Amino acid sequence: MKPLKIALLQIVPERTIEENRMKGAAFCKKAKAAGAELALFPEMWSNGYEILFRGLLKNQKDLDMNKVKRWQDEAIDDSSEYITTFIDLAKQLEIAIAITYLEKNDKGKPKNTVMIIDRKGNVILKYSKVHTVDFKTEFFTEPGTEFKTAILDYGEGKVNLGTMICYDREFPESARILMIKGAEIIIVPNACLMTNIRLEQLKVRAYENMLGIVTVNYSNLKGR
């Protein structure tokens, strides 16, 4: 079995979902050209986590309903052009893509989600962040309910993938649950300052669970 090659797309987001869709697609093509079998985006690529540029909320008390509405308006569903672009691209390029986005939720707050699409364009896993933070804009997101794994066939072999998102790594149980479910590699999209202690956290999670962990962050965040 040939080792899985993962492209970490540590890129700077643009101002709109459309711009991020186009830029993301361009970098998936670069990843394929470089020999990658999986392209991994940082957290909530659809809107660049927005908070990186706009600093919407400092804490729950600063909740501004106009800003919350904008956050909700930026949420997209799985039928959006953003999602279908990466599904089509995965099939066209024959590369797996772990795309991240703010997911529309008709029953309430939007979700912070990652979708893994295999090289044939099949969605094999969709996970919404379980441990959402209760400050800044992410206060206005709905937590996921479970950790998931899926078998990725990347052409040269198969691997059991699990996923966490950013703050999930703070809790040992997140990685342990994924290990128990059979994960061999955990992918971790991030949108935060990757300080030494946070990088050490991931090393410890990998060591104590005897698996690989791959994380990707925005390139314009210091301390990564």
Coordinates of C-alpha atoms in Angstrom, one line a residue:
M1 CA 0.0 0.0 0.0
K2 CA 1.4 3.4 -1.0
P3 CA 1.3 6.1 1.7
L4 CA -1.5 8.7 1.4
K5 CA -0.3 12.1 0.2
I6 CA -2.2 15.0 1.7
A7 CA -2.0 18.6 0.4
L8 CA -2.5 21.1 3.2
L9 CA -4.1 24.1 1.7
Q10 CA -2.8 26.8 4.0
I11 CA -4.1 29.7 1.9
V12 CA -5.5 33.2 2.6
P13 CA -9.3 33.4 2.1
E14 CA -11.0 36.0 0.0
R15 CA -14.0 38.2 0.8
T16 CA -16.8 36.2 -0.7
I17 CA -18.0 32.6 -1.0
E18 CA -17.7 32.8 -4.8
E19 CA -14.1 34.0 -4.6
N20 CA -13.3 31.2 -2.1
R21 CA -15.0 28.7 -4.3
M22 CA -12.8 29.7 -7.3
K23 CA -9.6 30.0 -5.3
G24 CA -10.2 26.7 -3.6
A25 CA -10.8 24.9 -6.9
A26 CA -7.6 26.4 -8.3
F27 CA -5.6 25.1 -5.3
C28 CA -7.1 21.6 -5.6
K29 CA -5.8 21.5 -9.2
K30 CA -2.4 22.5 -7.9
A31 CA -2.6 19.8 -5.2
K32 CA -3.4 17.2 -7.9
A33 CA -0.5 18.4 -10.0
A34 CA 1.8 18.1 -7.0
G35 CA 0.8 14.4 -6.6
A36 CA -1.6 14.7 -3.7
E37 CA -4.4 12.2 -3.2
L38 CA -6.3 14.3 -0.6
A39 CA -6.7 18.1 -0.5
L40 CA -7.5 19.5 3.0
F41 CA -8.9 23.0 3.6
P42 CA -8.7 25.0 6.8
E43 CA -11.8 25.5 8.9
M44 CA -14.9 27.0 7.3
W45 CA -13.3 27.9 4.0
S46 CA -16.6 29.0 2.4
N47 CA -16.5 32.3 4.2
G48 CA -12.9 32.3 5.5
Y49 CA -14.3 31.9 9.0
E50 CA -15.2 35.6 8.5
I51 CA -14.0 36.4 12.0
L52 CA -10.5 36.6 10.7
F53 CA -11.3 39.8 9.0
R54 CA -14.4 41.3 10.6
G55 CA -14.0 40.5 14.3
L56 CA -17.8 40.2 14.6
L57 CA -18.2 39.4 18.2
K58 CA -15.9 39.8 21.2
N59 CA -18.2 37.8 23.5
Q60 CA -21.8 36.7 23.8
K61 CA -22.8 40.1 25.3
D62 CA -21.8 41.9 22.0
L63 CA -24.3 39.8 20.0
D64 CA -25.5 42.1 17.2
M65 CA -28.5 40.6 15.3
N66 CA -27.5 42.3 12.1
K67 CA -24.2 40.6 12.3
V68 CA -25.8 37.3 13.2
K69 CA -28.1 37.6 10.2
R70 CA -25.1 38.1 7.9
W71 CA -23.5 35.0 9.4
Q72 CA -26.7 33.1 8.8
D73 CA -27.0 34.4 5.3
E74 CA -23.6 33.1 4.5
A75 CA -24.5 29.6 5.4
I76 CA -25.0 27.2 2.4
D77 CA -26.6 23.8 1.9
D78 CA -25.3 20.8 0.1
S79 CA -27.0 21.7 -3.2
S80 CA -25.1 25.0 -3.5
E81 CA -22.7 25.6 -6.3
Y82 CA -19.9 25.8 -3.8
I83 CA -20.4 22.2 -2.8
T84 CA -21.2 20.8 -6.2
T85 CA -18.1 22.5 -7.6
F86 CA -15.9 20.4 -5.3
I87 CA -17.8 17.2 -5.8
D88 CA -17.4 17.6 -9.6
L89 CA -13.8 18.6 -9.2
A90 CA -12.9 15.6 -7.1
K91 CA -14.3 13.3 -9.8
Q92 CA -12.7 15.3 -12.6
L93 CA -9.3 15.4 -11.0
E94 CA -9.6 12.0 -9.3
I95 CA -8.5 13.5 -6.0
A96 CA -10.2 13.3 -2.6
I97 CA -11.2 16.7 -1.2
A98 CA -12.0 17.6 2.5
I99 CA -14.0 20.8 2.0
T100 CA -15.1 23.0 4.9
Y101 CA -18.0 25.4 5.1
L102 CA -20.7 27.1 7.2
E103 CA -23.6 24.7 6.7
K104 CA -27.2 26.0 6.5
N105 CA -29.5 24.5 9.1
D106 CA -33.2 25.0 8.4
K107 CA -34.0 23.9 12.0
G108 CA -31.8 26.4 13.7
K109 CA -28.3 27.8 13.9
P110 CA -25.8 27.0 11.0
K111 CA -23.2 24.3 11.5
N112 CA -19.4 24.3 11.2
T113 CA -18.9 21.4 8.8
V114 CA -16.3 19.4 6.9
M115 CA -17.3 17.1 4.0
I116 CA -14.9 14.5 2.7
I117 CA -15.4 13.7 -1.0
D118 CA -13.6 10.7 -2.5
R119 CA -11.8 10.7 -5.9
K120 CA -15.0 9.4 -7.6
G121 CA -17.1 12.3 -6.3
N122 CA -18.8 10.3 -3.6
V123 CA -19.4 12.0 -0.2
I124 CA -18.1 9.5 2.3
L125 CA -18.2 11.6 5.4
K126 CA -19.8 14.8 6.7
Y127 CA -19.0 16.0 10.2
S128 CA -20.1 19.1 12.1
K129 CA -18.0 20.5 14.9
V130 CA -19.0 19.0 18.2
H131 CA -17.1 21.3 20.5
T132 CA -18.1 24.8 19.4
V133 CA -16.8 27.8 21.3
D134 CA -19.2 30.0 23.2
F135 CA -17.6 33.3 22.2
K136 CA -17.3 35.4 19.1
T137 CA -19.4 34.5 16.1
E138 CA -19.1 30.8 16.6
F139 CA -21.5 31.3 19.5
F140 CA -24.1 31.4 16.7
T141 CA -23.5 27.8 15.5
E142 CA -25.2 24.5 16.2
P143 CA -22.9 21.8 17.6
G144 CA -22.6 18.5 15.9
T145 CA -23.7 15.3 17.8
E146 CA -21.1 12.6 17.0
F147 CA -17.7 11.8 15.7
K148 CA -17.4 9.9 12.5
T149 CA -15.0 7.8 10.4
A150 CA -15.0 6.6 6.9
I151 CA -12.8 4.4 4.6
L152 CA -11.1 6.5 1.9
D153 CA -10.0 4.6 -1.2
Y154 CA -7.3 6.8 -2.7
G155 CA -6.3 4.5 -5.5
E156 CA -3.1 3.3 -4.1
G157 CA -4.6 1.9 -0.9
K158 CA -7.4 2.5 1.7
V159 CA -7.3 4.3 5.0
N160 CA -9.8 4.9 7.8
L161 CA -10.2 8.6 8.2
G162 CA -11.7 10.5 11.1
T163 CA -12.1 14.2 11.5
M164 CA -12.1 16.9 14.2
I165 CA -12.4 20.6 13.8
C166 CA -10.2 23.1 15.7
Y167 CA -11.5 23.3 19.3
D168 CA -12.3 19.6 19.3
R169 CA -8.6 18.9 19.8
E170 CA -8.8 20.4 23.3
F171 CA -10.7 17.4 24.5
P172 CA -8.9 14.0 24.7
E173 CA -12.2 12.2 24.2
S174 CA -12.5 13.5 20.7
A175 CA -9.5 11.6 19.3
R176 CA -10.1 8.6 21.6
I177 CA -13.6 8.1 20.2
L178 CA -12.3 8.3 16.7
M179 CA -9.5 5.8 17.5
I180 CA -12.1 3.4 19.0
K181 CA -14.1 3.8 15.8
G182 CA -11.1 2.6 13.8
A183 CA -9.5 5.9 12.6
E184 CA -5.9 5.5 11.4
I185 CA -5.6 9.2 10.5
I186 CA -7.5 12.2 11.9
I187 CA -7.7 15.3 9.8
V188 CA -8.2 18.6 11.7
P189 CA -9.2 21.8 9.8
N190 CA -8.3 24.9 12.0
A191 CA -8.9 28.6 12.1
C192 CA -6.9 29.8 15.2
L193 CA -3.4 30.7 16.3
M194 CA -1.5 27.5 16.2
T195 CA 0.7 28.1 19.2
N196 CA 3.3 25.6 20.5
I197 CA 0.9 24.2 23.1
R198 CA -1.8 23.6 20.5
L199 CA 0.7 21.8 18.3
E200 CA 1.9 19.7 21.3
Q201 CA -1.7 18.9 22.0
L202 CA -2.1 17.3 18.6
K203 CA 1.2 15.4 19.1
V204 CA -0.1 14.0 22.3
R205 CA -3.4 13.0 20.8
A206 CA -1.5 11.1 18.1
Y207 CA 0.8 9.5 20.5
E208 CA -1.8 8.3 23.1
N209 CA -4.1 6.9 20.4
M210 CA -1.3 5.5 18.1
L211 CA -2.6 7.2 14.9
G212 CA -1.7 10.0 12.6
I213 CA -3.0 13.5 12.9
V214 CA -3.0 16.1 10.0
T215 CA -3.9 19.7 10.7
V216 CA -4.2 22.7 8.4
N217 CA -4.6 26.4 9.3
Y218 CA -5.0 29.7 7.6
S219 CA -1.6 31.1 6.4
N220 CA -2.4 34.6 7.6
L221 CA -2.7 33.5 11.2
K222 CA 0.5 34.0 13.2
G223 CA 1.9 31.4 15.6
R224 CA 1.1 28.5 13.3

